[in-house]
PDB file of C-alpha atoms and ligand atoms in Angstrom:
ATOM      1  CA  MET A  72       0.018   0.028   0.065  1.00 47.00           C
ATOM      2  CA  PHE A  73       1.149   3.517  -0.762  1.00 58.00           C
ATOM      3  CA  GLU A  74       2.327   5.170   2.425  1.00 78.00           C
ATOM      4  CA  THR A  75       2.064   8.974   2.683  1.00 84.00           C
ATOM      5  CA  LEU A  76       4.871  11.024   4.268  1.00 87.00           C
ATOM      6  CA  GLN A  77       2.532  11.638   7.153  1.00 86.00           C
ATOM      7  CA  ASP A  78       2.262   7.882   7.783  1.00 89.00           C
ATOM      8  CA  ARG A  79       6.027   7.434   7.542  1.00 89.00           C
ATOM      9  CA  LEU A  80       6.834  10.293   9.868  1.00 90.00           C
ATOM     10  CA  GLY A  81       4.121   9.230  12.190  1.00 89.00           C
ATOM     11  CA  ALA A  82       5.755   5.753  12.520  1.00 89.00           C
ATOM     12  CA  ILE A  83       9.094   7.404  13.375  1.00 89.00           C
ATOM     13  CA  LEU A  84       7.966  10.334  15.577  1.00 89.00           C
ATOM     14  CA  ASN A  85       4.556   9.773  17.145  1.00 86.00           C
ATOM     15  CA  GLY A  86       5.974   7.802  20.110  1.00 86.00           C
ATOM     16  CA  LEU A  87       7.563  11.077  21.219  1.00 85.00           C
ATOM     17  CA  THR A  88       4.278  12.683  22.231  1.00 80.00           C
ATOM     18  CA  GLY A  89       4.651  14.466  25.530  1.00 77.00           C
ATOM     19  CA  ARG A  90       8.506  14.276  25.414  1.00 80.00           C
ATOM     20  CA  GLY A  91       9.494  17.948  25.279  1.00 88.00           C
ATOM     21  CA  SER A  92      11.215  18.938  22.023  1.00 90.00           C
ATOM     22  CA  LEU A  93      12.439  17.277  18.875  1.00 90.00           C
ATOM     23  CA  SER A  94      16.048  16.182  19.080  1.00 91.00           C
ATOM     24  CA  GLU A  95      18.647  16.214  16.373  1.00 92.00           C
ATOM     25  CA  ALA A  96      18.396  12.427  16.073  1.00 91.00           C
ATOM     26  CA  ASP A  97      14.544  12.491  15.782  1.00 90.00           C
ATOM     27  CA  VAL A  98      14.736  15.149  13.055  1.00 92.00           C
ATOM     28  CA  SER A  99      17.499  13.284  11.133  1.00 93.00           C
ATOM     29  CA  ALA A 100      15.418  10.150  11.097  1.00 92.00           C
ATOM     30  CA  ALA A 101      12.389  12.066   9.813  1.00 93.00           C
ATOM     31  CA  LEU A 102      14.505  13.910   7.268  1.00 95.00           C
ATOM     32  CA  ARG A 103      15.605  10.640   5.711  1.00 94.00           C
ATOM     33  CA  GLU A 104      11.890  10.017   4.900  1.00 93.00           C
ATOM     34  CA  VAL A 105      11.438  13.609   3.658  1.00 94.00           C
ATOM     35  CA  ARG A 106      14.425  13.188   1.430  1.00 95.00           C
ATOM     36  CA  ARG A 107      13.074   9.914   0.071  1.00 93.00           C
ATOM     37  CA  ALA A 108       9.664  11.586  -0.699  1.00 91.00           C
ATOM     38  CA  LEU A 109      11.276  14.492  -2.498  1.00 94.00           C
ATOM     39  CA  LEU A 110      13.510  12.234  -4.578  1.00 93.00           C
ATOM     40  CA  GLU A 111      10.471  10.104  -5.499  1.00 91.00           C
ATOM     41  CA  ALA A 112       8.810  13.327  -6.639  1.00 91.00           C
ATOM     42  CA  ASP A 113      11.824  13.951  -8.856  1.00 91.00           C
ATOM     43  CA  VAL A 114      13.195  16.938  -6.984  1.00 94.00           C
ATOM     44  CA  ALA A 115      16.814  17.339  -7.949  1.00 94.00           C
ATOM     45  CA  LEU A 116      19.424  16.193  -5.499  1.00 94.00           C
ATOM     46  CA  GLU A 117      21.101  19.491  -4.705  1.00 93.00           C
ATOM     47  CA  VAL A 118      17.678  21.103  -4.045  1.00 95.00           C
ATOM     48  CA  VAL A 119      16.668  18.152  -1.795  1.00 96.00           C
ATOM     49  CA  ARG A 120      19.902  18.909   0.210  1.00 96.00           C
ATOM     50  CA  SER A 121      19.288  22.651   0.665  1.00 94.00           C
ATOM     51  CA  PHE A 122      15.589  21.928   1.308  1.00 95.00           C
ATOM     52  CA  THR A 123      16.213  19.376   4.115  1.00 96.00           C
ATOM     53  CA  ASP A 124      18.868  21.697   5.644  1.00 95.00           C
ATOM     54  CA  ALA A 125      16.260  24.426   5.882  1.00 95.00           C
ATOM     55  CA  VAL A 126      13.672  22.015   7.463  1.00 95.00           C
ATOM     56  CA  ARG A 127      16.272  20.733   9.899  1.00 95.00           C
ATOM     57  CA  GLU A 128      16.896  24.223  11.184  1.00 94.00           C
ATOM     58  CA  LYS A 129      13.258  24.755  11.755  1.00 93.00           C
ATOM     59  CA  ALA A 130      12.515  21.343  13.297  1.00 92.00           C
ATOM     60  CA  VAL A 131      15.377  20.649  15.718  1.00 92.00           C
ATOM     61  CA  GLY A 132      14.394  21.829  19.111  1.00 90.00           C
ATOM     62  CA  ALA A 133      10.787  22.519  18.116  1.00 89.00           C
ATOM     63  CA  GLU A 134       8.521  21.981  20.968  1.00 89.00           C
ATOM     64  CA  ILE A 135       6.421  18.786  20.871  1.00 87.00           C
ATOM     65  CA  LEU A 136       2.831  20.011  21.358  1.00 84.00           C
ATOM     66  CA  LYS A 137       0.004  18.127  22.942  1.00 82.00           C
ATOM     67  CA  SER A 138      -2.543  19.167  20.442  1.00 85.00           C
ATOM     68  CA  ILE A 139      -0.799  17.774  17.372  1.00 87.00           C
ATOM     69  CA  LYS A 140       1.165  14.558  16.792  1.00 89.00           C
ATOM     70  CA  PRO A 141       4.911  15.072  16.304  1.00 89.00           C
ATOM     71  CA  GLY A 142       4.703  13.384  12.790  1.00 90.00           C
ATOM     72  CA  GLN A 143       1.921  15.856  11.745  1.00 90.00           C
ATOM     73  CA  MET A 144       3.994  18.705  13.171  1.00 91.00           C
ATOM     74  CA  VAL A 145       7.019  17.802  10.980  1.00 92.00           C
ATOM     75  CA  VAL A 146       4.784  17.333   7.959  1.00 92.00           C
ATOM     76  CA  LYS A 147       3.491  20.860   8.518  1.00 92.00           C
ATOM     77  CA  ILE A 148       7.006  22.286   8.792  1.00 94.00           C
ATOM     78  CA  VAL A 149       7.915  20.436   5.529  1.00 94.00           C
ATOM     79  CA  HIS A 150       4.789  21.633   3.818  1.00 94.00           C
ATOM     80  CA  ASP A 151       5.253  25.318   4.845  1.00 94.00           C
ATOM     81  CA  GLU A 152       8.845  25.302   3.791  1.00 94.00           C
ATOM     82  CA  LEU A 153       7.889  23.738   0.378  1.00 95.00           C
ATOM     83  CA  VAL A 154       5.252  26.467  -0.098  1.00 95.00           C
ATOM     84  CA  ALA A 155       7.742  29.138   0.876  1.00 94.00           C
ATOM     85  CA  MET A 156      10.359  27.738  -1.558  1.00 94.00           C
ATOM     86  CA  LEU A 157       7.832  27.341  -4.480  1.00 94.00           C
ATOM     87  CA  GLY A 158       7.055  31.059  -4.148  1.00 90.00           C
ATOM     88  CA  SER A 159       4.150  33.247  -4.332  1.00 77.00           C
ATOM     89  CA  GLU A 160       0.833  32.621  -5.835  1.00 81.00           C
ATOM     90  CA  GLY A 161      -0.684  34.667  -8.686  1.00 76.00           C
ATOM     91  CA  VAL A 162       2.499  36.171 -10.164  1.00 85.00           C
ATOM     92  CA  SER A 163       1.225  36.476 -13.680  1.00 88.00           C
ATOM     93  CA  ILE A 164       2.632  37.833 -16.939  1.00 95.00           C
ATOM     94  CA  ASP A 165       3.727  41.354 -16.576  1.00 95.00           C
ATOM     95  CA  LEU A 166       2.475  43.555 -19.309  1.00 96.00           C
ATOM     96  CA  ASN A 167       3.417  46.802 -17.607  1.00 95.00           C
ATOM     97  CA  ALA A 168       5.568  48.316 -20.295  1.00 96.00           C
ATOM     98  CA  ALA A 169       5.159  50.386 -23.424  1.00 95.00           C
ATOM     99  CA  ALA A 170       3.294  48.550 -26.235  1.00 96.00           C
ATOM    100  CA  PRO A 171       4.125  46.357 -27.936  1.00 98.00           C
ATOM    101  CA  VAL A 172       5.162  44.308 -24.894  1.00 98.00           C
ATOM    102  CA  VAL A 173       7.491  41.497 -26.051  1.00 98.00           C
ATOM    103  CA  ILE A 174       7.263  38.120 -24.454  1.00 98.00           C
ATOM    104  CA  MET A 175      10.101  35.716 -25.476  1.00 98.00           C
ATOM    105  CA  MET A 176       9.426  32.033 -25.023  1.00 98.00           C
ATOM    106  CA  VAL A 177      12.457  29.793 -24.513  1.00 97.00           C
ATOM    107  CA  GLY A 178      12.982  26.120 -23.778  1.00 96.00           C
ATOM    108  CA  LEU A 179      14.032  22.821 -25.171  1.00 95.00           C
ATOM    109  CA  GLN A 180      12.314  21.239 -28.216  1.00 94.00           C
ATOM    110  CA  GLY A 181       9.240  19.325 -27.161  1.00 95.00           C
ATOM    111  CA  SER A 182       8.833  21.184 -23.910  1.00 96.00           C
ATOM    112  CA  GLY A 183       5.535  22.641 -25.060  1.00 97.00           C
ATOM    113  CA  LYS A 184       6.827  26.038 -26.077  1.00 98.00           C
ATOM    114  CA  THR A 185       4.699  26.508 -29.253  1.00 98.00           C
ATOM    115  CA  THR A 186       1.564  25.154 -27.568  1.00 98.00           C
ATOM    116  CA  THR A 187       2.160  27.483 -24.593  1.00 98.00           C
ATOM    117  CA  SER A 188       2.701  30.430 -26.885  1.00 98.00           C
ATOM    118  CA  GLY A 189      -0.716  29.766 -28.340  1.00 98.00           C
ATOM    119  CA  LYS A 190      -2.323  29.338 -24.931  1.00 98.00           C
ATOM    120  CA  ILE A 191      -0.835  32.582 -23.657  1.00 98.00           C
ATOM    121  CA  ALA A 192      -1.877  34.442 -26.765  1.00 98.00           C
ATOM    122  CA  ASN A 193      -5.396  32.953 -26.429  1.00 98.00           C
ATOM    123  CA  ARG A 194      -5.552  33.978 -22.728  1.00 98.00           C
ATOM    124  CA  LEU A 195      -4.339  37.512 -23.342  1.00 98.00           C
ATOM    125  CA  LYS A 196      -6.848  37.912 -26.183  1.00 98.00           C
ATOM    126  CA  THR A 197      -9.941  36.487 -24.508  1.00 97.00           C
ATOM    127  CA  ARG A 198      -9.348  37.461 -20.904  1.00 96.00           C
ATOM    128  CA  ASP A 199      -7.305  40.696 -21.118  1.00 96.00           C
ATOM    129  CA  LYS A 200      -8.699  41.865 -24.421  1.00 97.00           C
ATOM    130  CA  LYS A 201      -5.207  42.341 -25.858  1.00 98.00           C
ATOM    131  CA  LYS A 202      -4.278  42.387 -29.513  1.00 98.00           C
ATOM    132  CA  VAL A 203      -1.524  39.875 -29.880  1.00 98.00           C
ATOM    133  CA  LEU A 204       0.975  38.996 -32.660  1.00 98.00           C
ATOM    134  CA  MET A 205       2.810  35.685 -32.534  1.00 98.00           C
ATOM    135  CA  ALA A 206       5.992  34.911 -34.493  1.00 98.00           C
ATOM    136  CA  SER A 207       7.849  31.661 -34.918  1.00 98.00           C
ATOM    137  CA  LEU A 208      11.617  32.122 -34.842  1.00 97.00           C
ATOM    138  CA  ASP A 209      12.259  28.384 -35.539  1.00 96.00           C
ATOM    139  CA  THR A 210      13.819  28.800 -38.955  1.00 94.00           C
ATOM    140  CA  ARG A 211      15.177  25.281 -39.021  1.00 91.00           C
ATOM    141  CA  ARG A 212      11.814  23.547 -38.495  1.00 92.00           C
ATOM    142  CA  PRO A 213       9.099  24.526 -40.951  1.00 92.00           C
ATOM    143  CA  ALA A 214       6.711  22.270 -39.054  1.00 94.00           C
ATOM    144  CA  ALA A 215       7.132  24.414 -35.977  1.00 95.00           C
ATOM    145  CA  GLN A 216       6.352  27.592 -37.920  1.00 96.00           C
ATOM    146  CA  GLU A 217       3.233  25.918 -39.403  1.00 96.00           C
ATOM    147  CA  GLN A 218       2.138  24.688 -35.993  1.00 97.00           C
ATOM    148  CA  LEU A 219       2.164  28.224 -34.704  1.00 98.00           C
ATOM    149  CA  ARG A 220       0.346  29.529 -37.686  1.00 98.00           C
ATOM    150  CA  GLN A 221      -2.413  26.903 -37.210  1.00 98.00           C
ATOM    151  CA  LEU A 222      -2.664  27.845 -33.508  1.00 98.00           C
ATOM    152  CA  GLY A 223      -3.091  31.467 -34.630  1.00 98.00           C
ATOM    153  CA  VAL A 224      -5.956  30.429 -36.956  1.00 98.00           C
ATOM    154  CA  GLN A 225      -7.491  28.339 -34.213  1.00 98.00           C
ATOM    155  CA  THR A 226      -7.379  31.121 -31.588  1.00 98.00           C
ATOM    156  CA  GLY A 227      -8.034  33.984 -33.925  1.00 98.00           C
ATOM    157  CA  VAL A 228      -4.631  35.488 -33.080  1.00 98.00           C
ATOM    158  CA  ASP A 229      -2.396  37.143 -35.741  1.00 98.00           C
ATOM    159  CA  THR A 230       0.833  35.377 -36.729  1.00 98.00           C
ATOM    160  CA  LEU A 231       3.674  37.003 -38.535  1.00 98.00           C
ATOM    161  CA  PRO A 232       3.951  35.762 -42.134  1.00 96.00           C
ATOM    162  CA  ILE A 233       7.064  33.770 -42.926  1.00 91.00           C
ATOM    163  CA  ILE A 234       9.698  35.331 -45.203  1.00 92.00           C
ATOM    164  CA  ALA A 235      12.103  32.532 -46.387  1.00 90.00           C
ATOM    165  CA  GLY A 236      15.714  33.050 -45.634  1.00 93.00           C
ATOM    166  CA  GLN A 237      15.321  35.452 -42.686  1.00 95.00           C
ATOM    167  CA  SER A 238      17.363  34.752 -39.508  1.00 96.00           C
ATOM    168  CA  PRO A 239      15.631  34.419 -36.135  1.00 97.00           C
ATOM    169  CA  THR A 240      16.976  37.811 -35.067  1.00 97.00           C
ATOM    170  CA  ASP A 241      15.650  39.410 -38.297  1.00 96.00           C
ATOM    171  CA  ILE A 242      12.282  37.787 -37.666  1.00 97.00           C
ATOM    172  CA  ALA A 243      12.268  39.140 -34.097  1.00 97.00           C
ATOM    173  CA  ALA A 244      12.953  42.629 -35.212  1.00 97.00           C
ATOM    174  CA  ARG A 245      10.332  42.388 -37.945  1.00 97.00           C
ATOM    175  CA  ALA A 246       7.692  41.118 -35.505  1.00 98.00           C
ATOM    176  CA  VAL A 247       8.289  44.037 -33.213  1.00 98.00           C
ATOM    177  CA  GLN A 248       8.072  46.385 -36.202  1.00 97.00           C
ATOM    178  CA  ALA A 249       4.901  44.724 -37.508  1.00 98.00           C
ATOM    179  CA  ALA A 250       3.285  45.013 -34.035  1.00 98.00           C
ATOM    180  CA  LYS A 251       4.019  48.670 -33.872  1.00 97.00           C
ATOM    181  CA  LEU A 252       2.466  49.146 -37.302  1.00 97.00           C
ATOM    182  CA  GLY A 253      -0.425  46.932 -36.585  1.00 97.00           C
ATOM    183  CA  GLY A 254      -1.347  48.376 -33.188  1.00 98.00           C
ATOM    184  CA  HIS A 255      -0.677  45.131 -31.291  1.00 98.00           C
ATOM    185  CA  ASP A 256      -0.319  45.247 -27.547  1.00 98.00           C
ATOM    186  CA  VAL A 257       1.762  42.160 -27.216  1.00 98.00           C
ATOM    187  CA  VAL A 258       4.278  40.211 -29.315  1.00 98.00           C
ATOM    188  CA  ILE A 259       4.970  36.609 -28.444  1.00 98.00           C
ATOM    189  CA  LEU A 260       8.252  35.236 -29.850  1.00 98.00           C
ATOM    190  CA  ASP A 261       8.271  31.474 -30.114  1.00 98.00           C
ATOM    191  CA  THR A 262      12.039  30.764 -30.304  1.00 97.00           C
ATOM    192  CA  ALA A 263      13.602  27.551 -31.587  1.00 94.00           C
ATOM    193  CA  GLY A 264      14.410  24.680 -29.243  1.00 89.00           C
ATOM    194  CA  ARG A 265      16.965  21.955 -29.392  1.00 86.00           C
ATOM    195  CA  THR A 266      16.840  18.513 -27.898  1.00 87.00           C
ATOM    196  CA  HIS A 267      19.468  19.563 -25.399  1.00 86.00           C
ATOM    197  CA  ILE A 268      21.229  22.765 -24.302  1.00 87.00           C
ATOM    198  CA  ASP A 269      24.067  23.770 -26.647  1.00 89.00           C
ATOM    199  CA  GLU A 270      26.209  26.769 -27.245  1.00 92.00           C
ATOM    200  CA  PRO A 271      24.665  27.873 -30.505  1.00 92.00           C
ATOM    201  CA  LEU A 272      21.288  27.804 -28.958  1.00 92.00           C
ATOM    202  CA  MET A 273      22.307  30.061 -26.081  1.00 94.00           C
ATOM    203  CA  ILE A 274      24.022  32.439 -28.471  1.00 95.00           C
ATOM    204  CA  GLU A 275      20.935  32.618 -30.620  1.00 95.00           C
ATOM    205  CA  MET A 276      18.718  33.269 -27.572  1.00 96.00           C
ATOM    206  CA  ALA A 277      20.972  36.093 -26.365  1.00 96.00           C
ATOM    207  CA  GLU A 278      20.917  37.698 -29.829  1.00 96.00           C
ATOM    208  CA  ILE A 279      17.200  37.541 -30.070  1.00 97.00           C
ATOM    209  CA  LYS A 280      16.971  39.134 -26.660  1.00 97.00           C
ATOM    210  CA  ARG A 281      19.262  41.931 -27.726  1.00 96.00           C
ATOM    211  CA  LYS A 282      17.338  42.643 -30.843  1.00 94.00           C
ATOM    212  CA  SER A 283      13.823  42.541 -29.387  1.00 96.00           C
ATOM    213  CA  ASN A 284      14.195  43.802 -25.783  1.00 96.00           C
ATOM    214  CA  PRO A 285      11.682  41.457 -24.302  1.00 98.00           C
ATOM    215  CA  HIS A 286       9.798  42.453 -21.201  1.00 98.00           C
ATOM    216  CA  GLU A 287       9.184  38.859 -20.167  1.00 98.00           C
ATOM    217  CA  ILE A 288      11.469  35.831 -20.971  1.00 98.00           C
ATOM    218  CA  LEU A 289       9.597  32.753 -19.975  1.00 98.00           C
ATOM    219  CA  LEU A 290      11.279  29.402 -19.713  1.00 98.00           C
ATOM    220  CA  VAL A 291       8.876  26.628 -20.752  1.00 98.00           C
ATOM    221  CA  ALA A 292       9.729  23.271 -19.197  1.00 97.00           C
ATOM    222  CA  ASP A 293       8.101  19.960 -18.960  1.00 95.00           C
ATOM    223  CA  ALA A 294       6.981  19.186 -15.369  1.00 93.00           C
ATOM    224  CA  LEU A 295       8.203  15.628 -15.822  1.00 91.00           C
ATOM    225  CA  THR A 296      11.851  16.765 -16.255  1.00 90.00           C
ATOM    226  CA  GLY A 297      13.823  14.944 -13.604  1.00 87.00           C
ATOM    227  CA  GLN A 298      17.350  15.680 -12.353  1.00 88.00           C
ATOM    228  CA  ASP A 299      18.032  17.729 -15.443  1.00 90.00           C
ATOM    229  CA  ALA A 300      15.723  20.461 -14.380  1.00 92.00           C
ATOM    230  CA  VAL A 301      18.301  22.243 -12.347  1.00 92.00           C
ATOM    231  CA  ASN A 302      20.830  22.277 -15.199  1.00 92.00           C
ATOM    232  CA  LEU A 303      18.214  23.453 -17.692  1.00 94.00           C
ATOM    233  CA  ALA A 304      16.910  26.278 -15.481  1.00 96.00           C
ATOM    234  CA  ARG A 305      20.348  27.372 -14.431  1.00 95.00           C
ATOM    235  CA  ASN A 306      21.730  27.458 -18.051  1.00 95.00           C
ATOM    236  CA  PHE A 307      18.821  29.407 -19.472  1.00 96.00           C
ATOM    237  CA  ASP A 308      18.829  31.858 -16.490  1.00 97.00           C
ATOM    238  CA  ASP A 309      22.575  32.392 -16.516  1.00 96.00           C
ATOM    239  CA  ARG A 310      22.839  32.810 -20.273  1.00 94.00           C
ATOM    240  CA  VAL A 311      19.644  34.484 -21.241  1.00 96.00           C
ATOM    241  CA  GLY A 312      18.190  35.750 -17.956  1.00 97.00           C
ATOM    242  CA  ILE A 313      14.598  34.567 -17.594  1.00 98.00           C
ATOM    243  CA  THR A 314      11.825  36.461 -15.871  1.00 98.00           C
ATOM    244  CA  GLY A 315       9.599  33.421 -15.062  1.00 97.00           C
ATOM    245  CA  LEU A 316       8.777  29.799 -15.582  1.00 97.00           C
ATOM    246  CA  VAL A 317       5.946  27.945 -17.217  1.00 97.00           C
ATOM    247  CA  LEU A 318       5.631  24.287 -16.262  1.00 96.00           C
ATOM    248  CA  THR A 319       3.834  22.139 -18.884  1.00 97.00           C
ATOM    249  CA  ARG A 320       2.171  18.689 -18.559  1.00 96.00           C
ATOM    250  CA  MET A 321       1.206  19.224 -15.034  1.00 95.00           C
ATOM    251  CA  ASP A 322      -1.824  17.118 -16.030  1.00 94.00           C
ATOM    252  CA  GLY A 323       0.579  14.140 -16.193  1.00 90.00           C
ATOM    253  CA  ASP A 324       1.301  11.474 -13.591  1.00 84.00           C
ATOM    254  CA  GLY A 325       4.453  13.174 -12.380  1.00 84.00           C
ATOM    255  CA  ARG A 326       4.581  14.621  -8.924  1.00 85.00           C
ATOM    256  CA  GLY A 327       6.062  17.929 -10.232  1.00 84.00           C
ATOM    257  CA  GLY A 328       9.342  18.043  -8.349  1.00 92.00           C
ATOM    258  CA  ALA A 329      10.757  20.036 -11.305  1.00 94.00           C
ATOM    259  CA  ALA A 330       8.741  22.973 -10.115  1.00 94.00           C
ATOM    260  CA  LEU A 331      10.686  23.081  -6.861  1.00 95.00           C
ATOM    261  CA  SER A 332      14.063  22.397  -8.518  1.00 95.00           C
ATOM    262  CA  MET A 333      13.725  25.118 -11.055  1.00 96.00           C
ATOM    263  CA  ARG A 334      12.272  27.684  -8.772  1.00 96.00           C
ATOM    264  CA  ALA A 335      14.994  27.006  -6.144  1.00 95.00           C
ATOM    265  CA  VAL A 336      17.949  27.421  -8.513  1.00 95.00           C
ATOM    266  CA  THR A 337      16.618  30.447 -10.384  1.00 96.00           C
ATOM    267  CA  GLY A 338      14.527  32.219  -7.756  1.00 95.00           C
ATOM    268  CA  LYS A 339      12.192  33.131 -10.633  1.00 96.00           C
ATOM    269  CA  PRO A 340       8.486  32.775 -10.221  1.00 96.00           C
ATOM    270  CA  ILE A 341       6.429  30.018 -11.758  1.00 96.00           C
ATOM    271  CA  LYS A 342       3.889  32.071 -13.632  1.00 96.00           C
ATOM    272  CA  LEU A 343       1.652  29.616 -15.215  1.00 96.00           C
ATOM    273  CA  ILE A 344       1.152  25.858 -15.551  1.00 96.00           C
ATOM    274  CA  GLY A 345      -0.050  23.778 -18.612  1.00 97.00           C
ATOM    275  CA  VAL A 346      -2.589  21.137 -17.805  1.00 97.00           C
ATOM    276  CA  GLY A 347      -3.450  19.739 -21.252  1.00 98.00           C
ATOM    277  CA  GLU A 348      -3.023  19.990 -24.925  1.00 98.00           C
ATOM    278  CA  LYS A 349      -6.002  22.327 -25.495  1.00 98.00           C
ATOM    279  CA  MET A 350      -5.672  26.137 -25.807  1.00 98.00           C
ATOM    280  CA  GLY A 351      -7.719  26.739 -22.728  1.00 97.00           C
ATOM    281  CA  GLU A 352      -5.634  24.305 -20.571  1.00 98.00           C
ATOM    282  CA  LEU A 353      -3.424  26.915 -18.922  1.00 97.00           C
ATOM    283  CA  GLU A 354      -3.720  27.735 -15.229  1.00 95.00           C
ATOM    284  CA  GLU A 355      -2.389  29.925 -12.499  1.00 93.00           C
ATOM    285  CA  PHE A 356       0.221  28.422 -10.275  1.00 94.00           C
ATOM    286  CA  HIS A 357      -0.918  27.434  -6.825  1.00 93.00           C
ATOM    287  CA  PRO A 358       2.131  26.574  -4.589  1.00 94.00           C
ATOM    288  CA  ARG A 359       0.019  24.798  -1.893  1.00 93.00           C
ATOM    289  CA  ARG A 360      -1.361  22.382  -4.524  1.00 92.00           C
ATOM    290  CA  VAL A 361       2.060  21.591  -5.866  1.00 92.00           C
ATOM    291  CA  ALA A 362       3.397  21.156  -2.390  1.00 93.00           C
ATOM    292  CA  ASP A 363       0.664  18.641  -1.633  1.00 90.00           C
ATOM    293  CA  ARG A 364       1.486  16.815  -4.818  1.00 90.00           C
ATOM    294  CA  ILE A 365       5.197  16.665  -4.125  1.00 89.00           C
ATOM    295  CA  LEU A 366       4.513  15.230  -0.711  1.00 86.00           C
ATOM    296  CA  GLY A 367       2.119  12.624  -2.224  1.00 78.00           C
TER     297      GLY A 367
HETATM  298  P1  LIG B 107       7.843  22.709 -28.503  1.00 74.61           P
HETATM  299  O1  LIG B 107       8.607  21.802 -29.378  1.00 74.61           O
HETATM  300  O2  LIG B 107       8.427  23.071 -27.218  1.00 74.61           O
HETATM  301  O3  LIG B 107       7.278  23.835 -29.304  1.00 74.61           O
HETATM  302  O4  LIG B 107       6.540  21.713 -28.049  1.00 74.61           O
HETATM  303  P2  LIG B 107       5.031  21.632 -28.530  1.00 74.61           P
HETATM  304  O5  LIG B 107       4.329  22.870 -28.211  1.00 74.61           O
HETATM  305  O6  LIG B 107       5.050  21.274 -30.006  1.00 74.61           O
HETATM  306  O7  LIG B 107       4.511  20.515 -27.611  1.00 74.61           O
HETATM  307  C1  LIG B 107       4.896  19.187 -27.675  1.00 74.61           C
HETATM  308  C2  LIG B 107       3.771  18.284 -27.309  1.00 74.61           C
HETATM  309  O8  LIG B 107       3.375  18.389 -26.004  1.00 74.61           O
HETATM  310  C3  LIG B 107       2.496  18.424 -28.109  1.00 74.61           C
HETATM  311  O9  LIG B 107       1.932  17.309 -28.498  1.00 74.61           O
HETATM  312  C4  LIG B 107       1.628  19.271 -27.225  1.00 74.61           C
HETATM  313  O10 LIG B 107       0.262  19.106 -27.500  1.00 74.61           O
HETATM  314  C5  LIG B 107       2.005  18.671 -25.875  1.00 74.61           C
HETATM  315  N1  LIG B 107       1.787  19.538 -24.775  1.00 74.61           N
HETATM  316  C6  LIG B 107       2.212  20.893 -24.591  1.00 74.61           C
HETATM  317  N2  LIG B 107       1.727  21.358 -23.406  1.00 74.61           N
HETATM  318  C7  LIG B 107       1.022  20.391 -22.771  1.00 74.61           C
HETATM  319  C8  LIG B 107       0.423  20.236 -21.454  1.00 74.61           C
HETATM  320  O11 LIG B 107       0.408  21.149 -20.651  1.00 74.61           O
HETATM  321  N3  LIG B 107      -0.166  19.008 -21.217  1.00 74.61           N
HETATM  322  C9  LIG B 107      -0.094  17.903 -22.109  1.00 74.61           C
HETATM  323  N4  LIG B 107      -0.617  16.825 -21.747  1.00 74.61           N
HETATM  324  N5  LIG B 107       0.535  18.023 -23.298  1.00 74.61           N
HETATM  325  C10 LIG B 107       1.092  19.229 -23.643  1.00 74.61           C
END
């Protein structure tokens, strides 16, 4: 049977009821279970370490109350710390800049970048009544350009017509220009991905950023990314400088440990989550829900 963290910690700690405060040894035993739960949820190892250190500091010496079982008390400390590390609720896309506001979408191929570009455009259009222009900068994959065009048709959002032979930076500059002329409030740049992080990709991202002066740079990442999440987020943040994260496939079976890993290493807010393939399946990030899920 699946044992929750509460059960596991209860088995270790509940015998301590009425015994004063939690000792270093009690907490260490509990933290072994916490560590196991986080690794099962795919939280990256280095983040698990810093997280358990933070919990240790709060838990050692904590008074054992009569009103709550020690196991539950530690679960609460863990949960509160997870919520704190996952960051605030409701930090949405910042459009507070002169129009056209440029949103640059970055991430690996297959992370859900194009789909999320369409979802964000759809949301800005229907909910915020913004006039949006989307542009595909993936000059190496015509299928990706066509995919974005189709999402534009489906959502009724403008897409920048393709001009063969243009470089990604040329397209970015042309998109901003077209948005100025077209009276668009927002430009979404769907950049090219790769199957893994490489130097040319990072150089291309930095150049696009320089040319288009984005107000938001959103890293789109699959919530099912395991230990790689840290590397991915750190690289994009160090090299390009992201302003936020979007986690896709939160509708999947994964426990979403990547959310904690990426937030912890970048300190950047998780702005939105993808919960399906359809254009409406984009939601606000709720740290409590993700904390519950990570703890299982
Ligand atoms: P890109 O290569 O990063 O542009 O990735 P795509 O946008 O083409 O997405 C890759 C696949 O993931 C597509 O089949 C999408 O429909 C799917 N996808 C994207 N976001 C989500 C999501 O939040 N949930 C699910 N279940 N599938 C998604």
